[in-house]
């Protein structure tokens, strides 16, 4: 299966060295891959549900990587490892660890000093996390669950309502989501907040 083409709208194509990291040899189509990844992600969500984490635990490189490994580690050998290739989205790979550290520090500051409303902090964090693009793949799904972890563990609020949405397929919902991310690139977060809260029509 060729995973390097990136035919899906707004998807990151995999590098050759990354597509060989598939752990399950019986996967031969994109659909099967999606199913295995989804099953893995659901197990990660169950693992999260049984636990509480302090803000300091959540806002650490260790947690960011651990969650990615939990979400994709049954499918990909490189799950939880920062990328070592350049992508069309994201910072240069050599800067991933540094940019993540700055984001984690900024987010702690926003929380401690109530710089933005809680929901906006979770969304700004998610937006910048996916813009850094720490991992070879799965950054979108990982960043959405990270935002939910912030909502539940840091702010003790309900998670967002993106889990049920068809975001991996090129649907109109996905287009609305990508457009909202682009508004975030311009520093406007209202669209992404209403999308995450399920109030986008
Ligand atoms: N123009 C963009 N700016 C910022 N983020 C984007 C843009 N286009 C796509 N994305 C994000 O990148 C994700 C795709 O990266 P990828 O690592 O393939 O994640 P996943 O496999 O979970 O979809 C999208 O889901 C979206 O969250
Ligand atoms: Mg992807």
JSON list of C-alpha atoms and ligand atoms in Angstrom, two decimals:
[
{"chain": "A", "resi": 1, "resn": "UNK", "atom": "CA", "xyz": [0.00, 0.00, 0.00]},
{"chain": "A", "resi": 2, "resn": "UNK", "atom": "CA", "xyz": [1.33, 3.45, -0.90]},
{"chain": "A", "resi": 3, "resn": "UNK", "atom": "CA", "xyz": [0.90, 5.75, 2.08]},
{"chain": "A", "resi": 4, "resn": "UNK", "atom": "CA", "xyz": [3.21, 8.39, 0.71]},
{"chain": "A", "resi": 5, "resn": "UNK", "atom": "CA", "xyz": [0.80, 9.98, -1.77]},
{"chain": "A", "resi": 6, "resn": "UNK", "atom": "CA", "xyz": [-1.29, 11.97, 0.66]},
{"chain": "A", "resi": 7, "resn": "UNK", "atom": "CA", "xyz": [-4.43, 12.02, -1.46]},
{"chain": "A", "resi": 8, "resn": "UNK", "atom": "CA", "xyz": [-6.66, 13.01, 1.45]},
{"chain": "A", "resi": 9, "resn": "UNK", "atom": "CA", "xyz": [-7.47, 16.68, 1.83]},
{"chain": "A", "resi": 10, "resn": "UNK", "atom": "CA", "xyz": [-5.19, 18.22, 4.47]},
{"chain": "A", "resi": 11, "resn": "UNK", "atom": "CA", "xyz": [-3.46, 14.94, 5.28]},
{"chain": "A", "resi": 12, "resn": "UNK", "atom": "CA", "xyz": [0.26, 14.59, 5.82]},
{"chain": "A", "resi": 13, "resn": "UNK", "atom": "CA", "xyz": [1.84, 12.10, 3.41]},
{"chain": "A", "resi": 14, "resn": "UNK", "atom": "CA", "xyz": [4.17, 9.59, 5.02]},
{"chain": "A", "resi": 15, "resn": "UNK", "atom": "CA", "xyz": [7.83, 9.42, 4.18]},
{"chain": "A", "resi": 16, "resn": "UNK", "atom": "CA", "xyz": [9.08, 6.04, 2.83]},
{"chain": "A", "resi": 17, "resn": "UNK", "atom": "CA", "xyz": [11.06, 5.48, 6.01]},
{"chain": "A", "resi": 18, "resn": "UNK", "atom": "CA", "xyz": [7.86, 6.04, 8.01]},
{"chain": "A", "resi": 19, "resn": "UNK", "atom": "CA", "xyz": [5.53, 3.83, 5.97]},
{"chain": "A", "resi": 20, "resn": "UNK", "atom": "CA", "xyz": [7.81, 0.85, 6.65]},
{"chain": "A", "resi": 21, "resn": "UNK", "atom": "CA", "xyz": [7.06, 1.31, 10.36]},
{"chain": "A", "resi": 22, "resn": "UNK", "atom": "CA", "xyz": [3.72, -0.47, 10.02]},
{"chain": "A", "resi": 23, "resn": "UNK", "atom": "CA", "xyz": [3.55, -3.19, 12.69]},
{"chain": "A", "resi": 24, "resn": "UNK", "atom": "CA", "xyz": [0.64, -5.19, 11.28]},
{"chain": "A", "resi": 25, "resn": "UNK", "atom": "CA", "xyz": [1.52, -6.94, 8.01]},
{"chain": "A", "resi": 26, "resn": "UNK", "atom": "CA", "xyz": [-2.07, -7.89, 7.17]},
{"chain": "A", "resi": 27, "resn": "UNK", "atom": "CA", "xyz": [-3.01, -4.23, 6.58]},
{"chain": "A", "resi": 28, "resn": "UNK", "atom": "CA", "xyz": [-3.17, -3.63, 2.83]},
{"chain": "A", "resi": 29, "resn": "UNK", "atom": "CA", "xyz": [-5.64, -0.80, 2.29]},
{"chain": "A", "resi": 30, "resn": "UNK", "atom": "CA", "xyz": [-6.17, 2.69, 3.69]},
{"chain": "A", "resi": 31, "resn": "UNK", "atom": "CA", "xyz": [-9.56, 1.52, 5.02]},
{"chain": "A", "resi": 32, "resn": "UNK", "atom": "CA", "xyz": [-7.99, -1.33, 7.02]},
{"chain": "A", "resi": 33, "resn": "UNK", "atom": "CA", "xyz": [-5.33, 1.02, 8.32]},
{"chain": "A", "resi": 34, "resn": "UNK", "atom": "CA", "xyz": [-8.02, 3.46, 9.47]},
{"chain": "A", "resi": 35, "resn": "UNK", "atom": "CA", "xyz": [-9.83, 0.66, 11.30]},
{"chain": "A", "resi": 36, "resn": "UNK", "atom": "CA", "xyz": [-6.73, -0.55, 13.13]},
{"chain": "A", "resi": 37, "resn": "UNK", "atom": "CA", "xyz": [-5.78, 2.99, 14.08]},
{"chain": "A", "resi": 38, "resn": "UNK", "atom": "CA", "xyz": [-9.32, 3.70, 15.27]},
{"chain": "A", "resi": 39, "resn": "UNK", "atom": "CA", "xyz": [-9.33, 0.57, 17.47]},
{"chain": "A", "resi": 40, "resn": "UNK", "atom": "CA", "xyz": [-5.98, 1.60, 18.93]},
{"chain": "A", "resi": 41, "resn": "UNK", "atom": "CA", "xyz": [-7.26, 5.15, 19.60]},
{"chain": "A", "resi": 42, "resn": "UNK", "atom": "CA", "xyz": [-10.36, 3.79, 21.33]},
{"chain": "A", "resi": 43, "resn": "UNK", "atom": "CA", "xyz": [-8.17, 1.75, 23.68]},
{"chain": "A", "resi": 44, "resn": "UNK", "atom": "CA", "xyz": [-6.13, 4.89, 24.39]},
{"chain": "A", "resi": 45, "resn": "UNK", "atom": "CA", "xyz": [-9.33, 6.80, 25.22]},
{"chain": "A", "resi": 46, "resn": "UNK", "atom": "CA", "xyz": [-10.35, 4.02, 27.64]},
{"chain": "A", "resi": 47, "resn": "UNK", "atom": "CA", "xyz": [-6.93, 4.20, 29.29]},
{"chain": "A", "resi": 48, "resn": "UNK", "atom": "CA", "xyz": [-7.35, 7.97, 29.70]},
{"chain": "A", "resi": 49, "resn": "UNK", "atom": "CA", "xyz": [-10.84, 7.67, 31.18]},
{"chain": "A", "resi": 50, "resn": "UNK", "atom": "CA", "xyz": [-9.58, 5.59, 34.10]},
{"chain": "A", "resi": 51, "resn": "UNK", "atom": "CA", "xyz": [-6.99, 8.17, 35.11]},
{"chain": "A", "resi": 52, "resn": "UNK", "atom": "CA", "xyz": [-6.55, 11.70, 36.30]},
{"chain": "A", "resi": 53, "resn": "UNK", "atom": "CA", "xyz": [-3.48, 13.77, 35.57]},
{"chain": "A", "resi": 54, "resn": "UNK", "atom": "CA", "xyz": [-2.24, 16.99, 37.13]},
{"chain": "A", "resi": 55, "resn": "UNK", "atom": "CA", "xyz": [-1.74, 20.04, 34.89]},
{"chain": "A", "resi": 56, "resn": "UNK", "atom": "CA", "xyz": [2.04, 19.66, 35.30]},
{"chain": "A", "resi": 57, "resn": "UNK", "atom": "CA", "xyz": [1.84, 16.03, 34.15]},
{"chain": "A", "resi": 58, "resn": "UNK", "atom": "CA", "xyz": [-0.29, 16.84, 31.11]},
{"chain": "A", "resi": 59, "resn": "UNK", "atom": "CA", "xyz": [1.81, 19.83, 30.04]},
{"chain": "A", "resi": 60, "resn": "UNK", "atom": "CA", "xyz": [5.04, 17.88, 29.59]},
{"chain": "A", "resi": 61, "resn": "UNK", "atom": "CA", "xyz": [6.87, 16.41, 26.60]},
{"chain": "A", "resi": 62, "resn": "UNK", "atom": "CA", "xyz": [6.64, 13.04, 28.30]},
{"chain": "A", "resi": 63, "resn": "UNK", "atom": "CA", "xyz": [2.83, 13.12, 28.37]},
{"chain": "A", "resi": 64, "resn": "UNK", "atom": "CA", "xyz": [2.48, 14.43, 24.80]},
{"chain": "A", "resi": 65, "resn": "UNK", "atom": "CA", "xyz": [4.62, 11.53, 23.56]},
{"chain": "A", "resi": 66, "resn": "UNK", "atom": "CA", "xyz": [3.04, 8.96, 25.87]},
{"chain": "A", "resi": 67, "resn": "UNK", "atom": "CA", "xyz": [-0.47, 9.78, 24.58]},
{"chain": "A", "resi": 68, "resn": "UNK", "atom": "CA", "xyz": [0.67, 9.46, 20.95]},
{"chain": "A", "resi": 69, "resn": "UNK", "atom": "CA", "xyz": [2.29, 6.10, 21.74]},
{"chain": "A", "resi": 70, "resn": "UNK", "atom": "CA", "xyz": [-0.93, 4.94, 23.45]},
{"chain": "A", "resi": 71, "resn": "UNK", "atom": "CA", "xyz": [-3.01, 6.04, 20.44]},
{"chain": "A", "resi": 72, "resn": "UNK", "atom": "CA", "xyz": [-0.85, 4.56, 17.66]},
{"chain": "A", "resi": 73, "resn": "UNK", "atom": "CA", "xyz": [1.67, 2.18, 19.28]},
{"chain": "A", "resi": 74, "resn": "UNK", "atom": "CA", "xyz": [-0.16, -1.00, 18.25]},
{"chain": "A", "resi": 75, "resn": "UNK", "atom": "CA", "xyz": [0.00, 0.05, 14.59]},
{"chain": "A", "resi": 76, "resn": "UNK", "atom": "CA", "xyz": [3.18, 2.11, 14.09]},
{"chain": "A", "resi": 77, "resn": "UNK", "atom": "CA", "xyz": [6.70, 1.47, 15.34]},
{"chain": "A", "resi": 78, "resn": "UNK", "atom": "CA", "xyz": [7.44, 5.21, 15.47]},
{"chain": "A", "resi": 79, "resn": "UNK", "atom": "CA", "xyz": [4.41, 6.06, 17.63]},
{"chain": "A", "resi": 80, "resn": "UNK", "atom": "CA", "xyz": [5.44, 8.51, 20.34]},
{"chain": "A", "resi": 81, "resn": "UNK", "atom": "CA", "xyz": [8.71, 9.40, 18.58]},
{"chain": "A", "resi": 82, "resn": "UNK", "atom": "CA", "xyz": [9.16, 12.89, 17.15]},
{"chain": "A", "resi": 83, "resn": "UNK", "atom": "CA", "xyz": [9.45, 13.04, 13.38]},
{"chain": "A", "resi": 84, "resn": "UNK", "atom": "CA", "xyz": [12.82, 13.19, 11.64]},
{"chain": "A", "resi": 85, "resn": "UNK", "atom": "CA", "xyz": [11.55, 14.24, 8.20]},
{"chain": "A", "resi": 86, "resn": "UNK", "atom": "CA", "xyz": [10.25, 17.52, 6.80]},
{"chain": "A", "resi": 87, "resn": "UNK", "atom": "CA", "xyz": [6.49, 17.87, 6.11]},
{"chain": "A", "resi": 88, "resn": "UNK", "atom": "CA", "xyz": [4.42, 20.42, 4.27]},
{"chain": "A", "resi": 89, "resn": "UNK", "atom": "CA", "xyz": [2.76, 21.29, 7.60]},
{"chain": "A", "resi": 90, "resn": "UNK", "atom": "CA", "xyz": [4.79, 21.97, 10.71]},
{"chain": "A", "resi": 91, "resn": "UNK", "atom": "CA", "xyz": [8.10, 23.39, 11.84]},
{"chain": "A", "resi": 92, "resn": "UNK", "atom": "CA", "xyz": [11.40, 22.02, 10.60]},
{"chain": "A", "resi": 93, "resn": "UNK", "atom": "CA", "xyz": [11.83, 18.65, 12.31]},
{"chain": "A", "resi": 94, "resn": "UNK", "atom": "CA", "xyz": [14.99, 19.79, 14.09]},
{"chain": "A", "resi": 95, "resn": "UNK", "atom": "CA", "xyz": [12.89, 22.37, 15.96]},
{"chain": "A", "resi": 96, "resn": "UNK", "atom": "CA", "xyz": [10.05, 20.09, 17.11]},
{"chain": "A", "resi": 97, "resn": "UNK", "atom": "CA", "xyz": [11.28, 19.50, 20.68]},
{"chain": "A", "resi": 98, "resn": "UNK", "atom": "CA", "xyz": [12.11, 23.17, 21.22]},
{"chain": "A", "resi": 99, "resn": "UNK", "atom": "CA", "xyz": [8.83, 24.51, 19.79]},
{"chain": "A", "resi": 100, "resn": "UNK", "atom": "CA", "xyz": [6.87, 22.02, 21.88]},
{"chain": "A", "resi": 101, "resn": "UNK", "atom": "CA", "xyz": [8.73, 23.09, 25.02]},
{"chain": "A", "resi": 102, "resn": "UNK", "atom": "CA", "xyz": [7.89, 26.75, 24.29]},
{"chain": "A", "resi": 103, "resn": "UNK", "atom": "CA", "xyz": [4.22, 25.85, 23.68]},
{"chain": "A", "resi": 104, "resn": "UNK", "atom": "CA", "xyz": [4.03, 23.89, 26.95]},
{"chain": "A", "resi": 105, "resn": "UNK", "atom": "CA", "xyz": [5.56, 26.82, 28.87]},
{"chain": "A", "resi": 106, "resn": "UNK", "atom": "CA", "xyz": [3.27, 29.36, 27.16]},
{"chain": "A", "resi": 107, "resn": "UNK", "atom": "CA", "xyz": [0.22, 27.23, 27.97]},
{"chain": "A", "resi": 108, "resn": "UNK", "atom": "CA", "xyz": [1.19, 26.97, 31.66]},
{"chain": "A", "resi": 109, "resn": "UNK", "atom": "CA", "xyz": [1.52, 30.77, 31.70]},
{"chain": "A", "resi": 110, "resn": "UNK", "atom": "CA", "xyz": [-1.91, 31.24, 30.06]},
{"chain": "A", "resi": 111, "resn": "UNK", "atom": "CA", "xyz": [-3.44, 28.95, 32.69]},
{"chain": "A", "resi": 112, "resn": "UNK", "atom": "CA", "xyz": [-1.67, 30.45, 35.72]},
{"chain": "A", "resi": 113, "resn": "UNK", "atom": "CA", "xyz": [-2.42, 34.03, 34.65]},
{"chain": "A", "resi": 114, "resn": "UNK", "atom": "CA", "xyz": [-5.87, 33.39, 33.12]},
{"chain": "A", "resi": 115, "resn": "UNK", "atom": "CA", "xyz": [-4.71, 35.09, 29.93]},
{"chain": "A", "resi": 116, "resn": "UNK", "atom": "CA", "xyz": [-7.63, 33.63, 27.90]},
{"chain": "A", "resi": 117, "resn": "UNK", "atom": "CA", "xyz": [-10.89, 31.84, 28.80]},
{"chain": "A", "resi": 118, "resn": "UNK", "atom": "CA", "xyz": [-10.32, 28.14, 29.57]},
{"chain": "A", "resi": 119, "resn": "UNK", "atom": "CA", "xyz": [-11.89, 26.85, 26.36]},
{"chain": "A", "resi": 120, "resn": "UNK", "atom": "CA", "xyz": [-9.79, 29.22, 24.30]},
{"chain": "A", "resi": 121, "resn": "UNK", "atom": "CA", "xyz": [-6.61, 28.05, 26.05]},
{"chain": "A", "resi": 122, "resn": "UNK", "atom": "CA", "xyz": [-7.39, 24.42, 25.15]},
{"chain": "A", "resi": 123, "resn": "UNK", "atom": "CA", "xyz": [-8.09, 25.42, 21.53]},
{"chain": "A", "resi": 124, "resn": "UNK", "atom": "CA", "xyz": [-5.03, 27.64, 21.17]},
{"chain": "A", "resi": 125, "resn": "UNK", "atom": "CA", "xyz": [-2.95, 24.79, 22.57]},
{"chain": "A", "resi": 126, "resn": "UNK", "atom": "CA", "xyz": [-4.46, 22.28, 20.13]},
{"chain": "A", "resi": 127, "resn": "UNK", "atom": "CA", "xyz": [-3.97, 24.63, 17.18]},
{"chain": "A", "resi": 128, "resn": "UNK", "atom": "CA", "xyz": [-0.30, 25.29, 17.92]},
{"chain": "A", "resi": 129, "resn": "UNK", "atom": "CA", "xyz": [0.36, 21.64, 18.70]},
{"chain": "A", "resi": 130, "resn": "UNK", "atom": "CA", "xyz": [-0.90, 20.51, 15.29]},
{"chain": "A", "resi": 131, "resn": "UNK", "atom": "CA", "xyz": [1.00, 23.40, 13.65]},
{"chain": "A", "resi": 132, "resn": "UNK", "atom": "CA", "xyz": [4.25, 22.10, 15.17]},
{"chain": "A", "resi": 133, "resn": "UNK", "atom": "CA", "xyz": [3.37, 18.61, 13.88]},
{"chain": "A", "resi": 134, "resn": "UNK", "atom": "CA", "xyz": [5.48, 16.61, 16.33]},
{"chain": "A", "resi": 135, "resn": "UNK", "atom": "CA", "xyz": [4.94, 13.17, 14.79]},
{"chain": "A", "resi": 136, "resn": "UNK", "atom": "CA", "xyz": [5.12, 11.57, 11.32]},
{"chain": "A", "resi": 137, "resn": "UNK", "atom": "CA", "xyz": [1.33, 11.05, 11.35]},
{"chain": "A", "resi": 138, "resn": "UNK", "atom": "CA", "xyz": [-1.69, 11.18, 13.64]},
{"chain": "A", "resi": 139, "resn": "UNK", "atom": "CA", "xyz": [-1.04, 14.78, 14.67]},
{"chain": "A", "resi": 140, "resn": "UNK", "atom": "CA", "xyz": [-4.62, 15.93, 14.03]},
{"chain": "A", "resi": 141, "resn": "UNK", "atom": "CA", "xyz": [-6.22, 13.14, 16.06]},
{"chain": "A", "resi": 142, "resn": "UNK", "atom": "CA", "xyz": [-3.61, 13.42, 18.80]},
{"chain": "A", "resi": 143, "resn": "UNK", "atom": "CA", "xyz": [-4.02, 17.21, 19.11]},
{"chain": "A", "resi": 144, "resn": "UNK", "atom": "CA", "xyz": [-7.81, 16.89, 19.42]},
{"chain": "A", "resi": 145, "resn": "UNK", "atom": "CA", "xyz": [-7.50, 14.36, 22.24]},
{"chain": "A", "resi": 146, "resn": "UNK", "atom": "CA", "xyz": [-4.82, 16.49, 23.92]},
{"chain": "A", "resi": 147, "resn": "UNK", "atom": "CA", "xyz": [-7.33, 19.37, 23.91]},
{"chain": "A", "resi": 148, "resn": "UNK", "atom": "CA", "xyz": [-9.89, 17.08, 25.57]},
{"chain": "A", "resi": 149, "resn": "UNK", "atom": "CA", "xyz": [-7.32, 16.03, 28.19]},
{"chain": "A", "resi": 150, "resn": "UNK", "atom": "CA", "xyz": [-6.74, 19.72, 28.97]},
{"chain": "A", "resi": 151, "resn": "UNK", "atom": "CA", "xyz": [-10.47, 20.32, 29.28]},
{"chain": "A", "resi": 152, "resn": "UNK", "atom": "CA", "xyz": [-11.06, 17.33, 31.57]},
{"chain": "A", "resi": 153, "resn": "UNK", "atom": "CA", "xyz": [-7.90, 17.22, 33.67]},
{"chain": "A", "resi": 154, "resn": "UNK", "atom": "CA", "xyz": [-6.75, 20.82, 33.82]},
{"chain": "A", "resi": 155, "resn": "UNK", "atom": "CA", "xyz": [-10.05, 22.71, 33.70]},
{"chain": "A", "resi": 156, "resn": "UNK", "atom": "CA", "xyz": [-12.32, 19.92, 35.01]},
{"chain": "A", "resi": 157, "resn": "UNK", "atom": "CA", "xyz": [-14.81, 20.57, 32.20]},
{"chain": "A", "resi": 158, "resn": "UNK", "atom": "CA", "xyz": [-16.54, 18.42, 29.65]},
{"chain": "A", "resi": 159, "resn": "UNK", "atom": "CA", "xyz": [-14.43, 17.33, 26.68]},
{"chain": "A", "resi": 160, "resn": "UNK", "atom": "CA", "xyz": [-15.11, 18.78, 23.22]},
{"chain": "A", "resi": 161, "resn": "UNK", "atom": "CA", "xyz": [-17.47, 17.07, 20.83]},
{"chain": "A", "resi": 162, "resn": "UNK", "atom": "CA", "xyz": [-15.22, 16.18, 17.91]},
{"chain": "A", "resi": 163, "resn": "UNK", "atom": "CA", "xyz": [-14.80, 12.47, 18.57]},
{"chain": "A", "resi": 164, "resn": "UNK", "atom": "CA", "xyz": [-17.92, 11.44, 16.65]},
{"chain": "A", "resi": 165, "resn": "UNK", "atom": "CA", "xyz": [-17.16, 13.60, 13.65]},
{"chain": "A", "resi": 166, "resn": "UNK", "atom": "CA", "xyz": [-15.89, 12.31, 10.31]},
{"chain": "A", "resi": 167, "resn": "UNK", "atom": "CA", "xyz": [-12.66, 14.25, 10.34]},
{"chain": "A", "resi": 168, "resn": "UNK", "atom": "CA", "xyz": [-10.36, 11.78, 8.64]},
{"chain": "A", "resi": 169, "resn": "UNK", "atom": "CA", "xyz": [-12.40, 11.67, 5.42]},
{"chain": "A", "resi": 170, "resn": "UNK", "atom": "CA", "xyz": [-12.62, 14.56, 2.96]},
{"chain": "A", "resi": 171, "resn": "UNK", "atom": "CA", "xyz": [-16.14, 15.56, 4.00]},
{"chain": "A", "resi": 172, "resn": "UNK", "atom": "CA", "xyz": [-17.62, 19.03, 4.32]},
{"chain": "A", "resi": 173, "resn": "UNK", "atom": "CA", "xyz": [-17.11, 18.65, 8.08]},
{"chain": "A", "resi": 174, "resn": "UNK", "atom": "CA", "xyz": [-13.40, 18.18, 7.50]},
{"chain": "A", "resi": 175, "resn": "UNK", "atom": "CA", "xyz": [-13.32, 21.23, 5.25]},
{"chain": "A", "resi": 176, "resn": "UNK", "atom": "CA", "xyz": [-15.01, 23.31, 7.95]},
{"chain": "A", "resi": 177, "resn": "UNK", "atom": "CA", "xyz": [-12.43, 22.00, 10.43]},
{"chain": "A", "resi": 178, "resn": "UNK", "atom": "CA", "xyz": [-9.44, 22.81, 8.20]},
{"chain": "A", "resi": 179, "resn": "UNK", "atom": "CA", "xyz": [-10.86, 26.27, 7.45]},
{"chain": "A", "resi": 180, "resn": "UNK", "atom": "CA", "xyz": [-11.25, 26.87, 11.19]},
{"chain": "A", "resi": 181, "resn": "UNK", "atom": "CA", "xyz": [-7.59, 25.83, 11.68]},
{"chain": "A", "resi": 182, "resn": "UNK", "atom": "CA", "xyz": [-6.58, 28.33, 9.00]},
{"chain": "A", "resi": 183, "resn": "UNK", "atom": "CA", "xyz": [-8.44, 31.09, 10.82]},
{"chain": "A", "resi": 184, "resn": "UNK", "atom": "CA", "xyz": [-6.40, 30.02, 13.84]},
{"chain": "A", "resi": 185, "resn": "UNK", "atom": "CA", "xyz": [-3.26, 30.61, 11.76]},
{"chain": "A", "resi": 186, "resn": "UNK", "atom": "CA", "xyz": [-4.43, 34.23, 11.56]},
{"chain": "A", "resi": 187, "resn": "UNK", "atom": "CA", "xyz": [-5.01, 34.41, 15.31]},
{"chain": "A", "resi": 188, "resn": "UNK", "atom": "CA", "xyz": [-8.81, 34.04, 15.09]},
{"chain": "A", "resi": 189, "resn": "UNK", "atom": "CA", "xyz": [-10.08, 31.18, 17.26]},
{"chain": "A", "resi": 190, "resn": "UNK", "atom": "CA", "xyz": [-13.88, 31.65, 17.32]},
{"chain": "A", "resi": 191, "resn": "UNK", "atom": "CA", "xyz": [-14.47, 29.26, 14.41]},
{"chain": "A", "resi": 192, "resn": "UNK", "atom": "CA", "xyz": [-12.32, 26.49, 15.91]},
{"chain": "A", "resi": 193, "resn": "UNK", "atom": "CA", "xyz": [-13.95, 26.93, 19.32]},
{"chain": "A", "resi": 194, "resn": "UNK", "atom": "CA", "xyz": [-17.47, 26.63, 17.92]},
{"chain": "A", "resi": 195, "resn": "UNK", "atom": "CA", "xyz": [-16.39, 23.68, 15.78]},
{"chain": "A", "resi": 196, "resn": "UNK", "atom": "CA", "xyz": [-14.95, 21.92, 18.84]},
{"chain": "A", "resi": 197, "resn": "UNK", "atom": "CA", "xyz": [-18.07, 22.65, 20.87]},
{"chain": "A", "resi": 198, "resn": "UNK", "atom": "CA", "xyz": [-20.30, 21.28, 18.14]},
{"chain": "A", "resi": 199, "resn": "UNK", "atom": "CA", "xyz": [-22.08, 24.58, 17.55]},
{"chain": "A", "resi": 200, "resn": "UNK", "atom": "CA", "xyz": [-20.90, 24.89, 13.94]},
{"chain": "A", "resi": 201, "resn": "UNK", "atom": "CA", "xyz": [-23.93, 24.20, 11.66]},
{"chain": "B", "resi": 1, "resn": "LIG", "atom": "N1", "xyz": [-3.26, 24.24, 6.89]},
{"chain": "B", "resi": 1, "resn": "LIG", "atom": "C1", "xyz": [-3.18, 23.59, 8.06]},
{"chain": "B", "resi": 1, "resn": "LIG", "atom": "N2", "xyz": [-2.72, 24.25, 9.14]},
{"chain": "B", "resi": 1, "resn": "LIG", "atom": "C2", "xyz": [-2.62, 23.62, 10.33]},
{"chain": "B", "resi": 1, "resn": "LIG", "atom": "N3", "xyz": [-2.97, 22.34, 10.52]},
{"chain": "B", "resi": 1, "resn": "LIG", "atom": "C3", "xyz": [-3.43, 21.66, 9.49]},
{"chain": "B", "resi": 1, "resn": "LIG", "atom": "C4", "xyz": [-3.55, 22.23, 8.20]},
{"chain": "B", "resi": 1, "resn": "LIG", "atom": "N4", "xyz": [-4.00, 21.28, 7.37]},
{"chain": "B", "resi": 1, "resn": "LIG", "atom": "C5", "xyz": [-4.16, 20.16, 8.12]},
{"chain": "B", "resi": 1, "resn": "LIG", "atom": "N5", "xyz": [-3.84, 20.39, 9.40]},
{"chain": "B", "resi": 1, "resn": "LIG", "atom": "C6", "xyz": [-3.90, 19.48, 10.54]},
{"chain": "B", "resi": 1, "resn": "LIG", "atom": "O1", "xyz": [-3.04, 18.42, 10.32]},
{"chain": "B", "resi": 1, "resn": "LIG", "atom": "C7", "xyz": [-3.76, 17.20, 10.44]},
{"chain": "B", "resi": 1, "resn": "LIG", "atom": "C8", "xyz": [-3.19, 16.18, 9.49]},
{"chain": "B", "resi": 1, "resn": "LIG", "atom": "O2", "xyz": [-1.96, 15.74, 10.04]},
{"chain": "B", "resi": 1, "resn": "LIG", "atom": "P1", "xyz": [-1.76, 14.21, 10.32]},
{"chain": "B", "resi": 1, "resn": "LIG", "atom": "O3", "xyz": [-0.46, 14.06, 11.03]},
{"chain": "B", "resi": 1, "resn": "LIG", "atom": "O4", "xyz": [-1.97, 13.43, 9.07]},
{"chain": "B", "resi": 1, "resn": "LIG", "atom": "O5", "xyz": [-2.93, 13.90, 11.37]},
{"chain": "B", "resi": 1, "resn": "LIG", "atom": "P2", "xyz": [-4.05, 12.76, 11.28]},
{"chain": "B", "resi": 1, "resn": "LIG", "atom": "O6", "xyz": [-3.36, 11.54, 10.71]},
{"chain": "B", "resi": 1, "resn": "LIG", "atom": "O7", "xyz": [-4.52, 12.57, 12.68]},
{"chain": "B", "resi": 1, "resn": "LIG", "atom": "O8", "xyz": [-5.12, 13.33, 10.40]},
{"chain": "B", "resi": 1, "resn": "LIG", "atom": "C9", "xyz": [-5.18, 17.56, 10.16]},
{"chain": "B", "resi": 1, "resn": "LIG", "atom": "O9", "xyz": [-6.10, 16.71, 10.79]},
{"chain": "B", "resi": 1, "resn": "LIG", "atom": "C10", "xyz": [-5.29, 18.93, 10.76]},
{"chain": "B", "resi": 1, "resn": "LIG", "atom": "O10", "xyz": [-5.54, 18.84, 12.14]},
{"chain": "B", "resi": 2, "resn": "LIG", "atom": "MG1", "xyz": [-2.77, 11.44, 8.74]}
]
